[in-house]
């Protein structure tokens, strides 16, 4: 039988990094610096500060 919803343990929050252009001028160096933090959760997000991801859906642009 499947466990009930009370057995669900949510995963930890994913760390989000928003490096400046200067910090990301050496991407491998930046990743090496954040690696100890990212390894704690197994995943991280690296995003440019203020950047908005858009994608096309049905020929129209949409924001995520």
Coordinates of N, CA and C in Angstrom, one line a residue:
X1 N 0.8 -1.2 0.0 CA 0.0 0.0 0.0 C 0.9 1.2 0.0
X2 N 0.4 2.3 -0.6 CA 1.1 3.6 -0.6 C 1.0 4.3 0.7
X3 N 2.1 5.0 1.0 CA 2.0 5.9 2.3 C 1.0 7.0 2.1
X4 N 0.4 7.5 3.2 CA -0.5 8.6 3.1 C 0.2 9.9 2.9
X5 N -0.5 11.0 2.7 CA 0.1 12.3 2.5 C 0.8 12.8 3.7
X6 N 0.5 12.3 4.9 CA 1.2 12.7 6.1 C 2.7 12.2 6.1
X7 N 3.0 11.2 5.3 CA 4.3 10.7 5.2 C 5.2 11.5 4.3
X8 N 4.7 12.4 3.5 CA 5.4 13.2 2.6 C 6.3 14.2 3.4
X9 N 7.6 14.2 3.0 CA 8.5 15.2 3.6 C 9.0 16.1 2.4
X10 N 8.7 17.4 2.4 CA 9.1 18.2 1.3 C 10.6 18.3 1.2
X11 N 11.1 18.4 0.0 CA 12.6 18.6 -0.1 C 13.0 20.0 0.4
X12 N 14.3 20.2 0.7 CA 14.7 21.5 1.1 C 14.6 22.5 0.0
X13 N 14.6 23.8 0.3 CA 14.5 24.8 -0.7 C 15.8 24.8 -1.6
X14 N 15.6 25.1 -2.8 CA 16.8 25.1 -3.7 C 17.4 26.5 -3.6
X15 N 18.8 26.5 -3.3 CA 19.4 27.8 -3.3 C 19.4 28.5 -4.7
X16 N 19.2 29.8 -4.7 CA 19.2 30.6 -5.9 C 20.3 31.6 -5.8
X17 N 21.2 31.6 -6.9 CA 22.3 32.5 -6.9 C 22.1 33.5 -8.1
X18 N 22.3 34.8 -7.8 CA 22.2 35.8 -8.8 C 23.5 36.6 -8.9
X19 N 24.5 36.0 -9.6 CA 25.8 36.6 -9.7 C 25.8 37.9 -10.6
X20 N 26.7 38.8 -10.3 CA 26.9 39.9 -11.1 C 27.7 39.5 -12.4
X21 N 27.8 40.3 -13.4 CA 28.6 40.0 -14.5 C 30.0 39.8 -14.1
X22 N 30.5 40.5 -13.2 CA 31.9 40.4 -12.7 C 32.1 39.0 -12.1
X23 N 31.2 38.7 -11.2 CA 31.3 37.4 -10.5 C 31.2 36.2 -11.5
X24 N 30.4 36.4 -12.6 CA 30.2 35.3 -13.5 C 31.2 35.4 -14.7
X25 N 32.1 36.3 -14.7 CA 33.1 36.4 -15.8 C 34.0 35.1 -15.8
X26 N 34.1 34.4 -14.7 CA 34.8 33.2 -14.6 C 33.7 32.1 -14.1
X27 N 32.9 31.6 -15.0 CA 31.8 30.7 -14.6 C 32.2 29.5 -13.8
X28 N 33.3 28.9 -14.2 CA 33.8 27.7 -13.5 C 34.3 28.1 -12.1
X29 N 34.9 29.2 -11.9 CA 35.3 29.7 -10.6 C 34.1 30.0 -9.7
X30 N 33.1 30.6 -10.3 CA 31.9 30.9 -9.6 C 31.2 29.6 -9.1
X31 N 31.1 28.7 -10.0 CA 30.5 27.4 -9.6 C 31.3 26.7 -8.5
X32 N 32.6 26.8 -8.6 CA 33.5 26.2 -7.6 C 33.2 26.9 -6.2
X33 N 33.0 28.2 -6.2 CA 32.7 28.9 -4.9 C 31.4 28.5 -4.3
X34 N 30.3 28.3 -5.2 CA 29.0 28.0 -4.6 C 28.8 26.5 -4.4
X35 N 29.7 25.7 -4.9 CA 29.5 24.3 -4.9 C 29.2 23.7 -3.5
X36 N 29.9 24.1 -2.4 CA 29.6 23.6 -1.1 C 28.2 23.8 -0.7
X37 N 27.6 25.0 -1.0 CA 26.2 25.3 -0.7 C 25.3 24.4 -1.5
X38 N 25.5 24.4 -2.8 CA 24.6 23.6 -3.7 C 24.6 22.1 -3.5
X39 N 25.8 21.6 -3.0 CA 25.8 20.2 -2.8 C 24.9 19.7 -1.6
X40 N 24.6 20.6 -0.7 CA 23.8 20.3 0.4 C 22.4 19.9 0.0
X41 N 21.9 20.5 -1.1 CA 20.5 20.2 -1.6 C 20.6 19.3 -2.9
X42 N 21.7 19.3 -3.5 CA 21.9 18.5 -4.7 C 21.5 19.2 -6.0
X43 N 21.0 20.5 -5.8 CA 20.6 21.3 -7.0 C 20.7 22.8 -6.6
X44 N 20.8 23.6 -7.6 CA 20.8 25.1 -7.4 C 20.3 25.7 -8.7
X45 N 20.0 27.0 -8.5 CA 19.6 27.8 -9.7 C 20.5 29.0 -9.8
X46 N 21.1 29.2 -11.0 CA 21.9 30.4 -11.2 C 21.2 31.2 -12.2
X47 N 20.9 32.4 -11.8 CA 20.1 33.3 -12.7 C 20.7 34.7 -12.6
X48 N 20.6 35.4 -13.7 CA 21.1 36.8 -13.7 C 20.0 37.7 -13.0
X49 N 20.5 38.5 -12.1 CA 19.6 39.4 -11.3 C 18.7 40.2 -12.3
X50 N 17.4 40.2 -12.1 CA 16.5 41.0 -12.9 C 16.1 40.4 -14.2
X51 N 16.7 39.2 -14.5 CA 16.4 38.5 -15.8 C 15.1 37.8 -15.7
X52 N 14.2 38.0 -16.7 CA 12.9 37.3 -16.8 C 13.0 36.3 -17.9
X53 N 12.7 35.1 -17.6 CA 12.7 34.0 -18.6 C 11.4 34.1 -19.4
X54 N 11.5 34.1 -20.7 CA 10.3 34.1 -21.6 C 10.4 32.9 -22.5
X55 N 9.3 32.4 -22.9 CA 9.2 31.3 -23.8 C 8.0 31.5 -24.7
X56 N 8.2 30.9 -25.9 CA 7.1 31.0 -26.9 C 6.1 29.8 -26.6
X57 N 4.8 30.2 -26.6 CA 3.8 29.1 -26.5 C 2.7 29.5 -27.5
X58 N 2.5 28.6 -28.5 CA 1.5 28.9 -29.5 C 1.8 30.2 -30.3
X59 N 3.1 30.5 -30.5 CA 3.4 31.7 -31.2 C 3.4 32.9 -30.4
X60 N 3.1 32.9 -29.2 CA 3.1 34.1 -28.3 C 4.1 33.9 -27.2
X61 N 4.7 35.1 -26.9 CA 5.7 35.1 -25.8 C 5.0 35.1 -24.4
X62 N 5.5 34.3 -23.5 CA 4.9 34.3 -22.2 C 6.1 34.3 -21.2
X63 N 5.8 34.9 -20.0 CA 6.8 34.9 -18.9 C 6.5 33.7 -18.0
X64 N 7.6 33.1 -17.5 CA 7.5 32.1 -16.5 C 7.2 32.7 -15.2

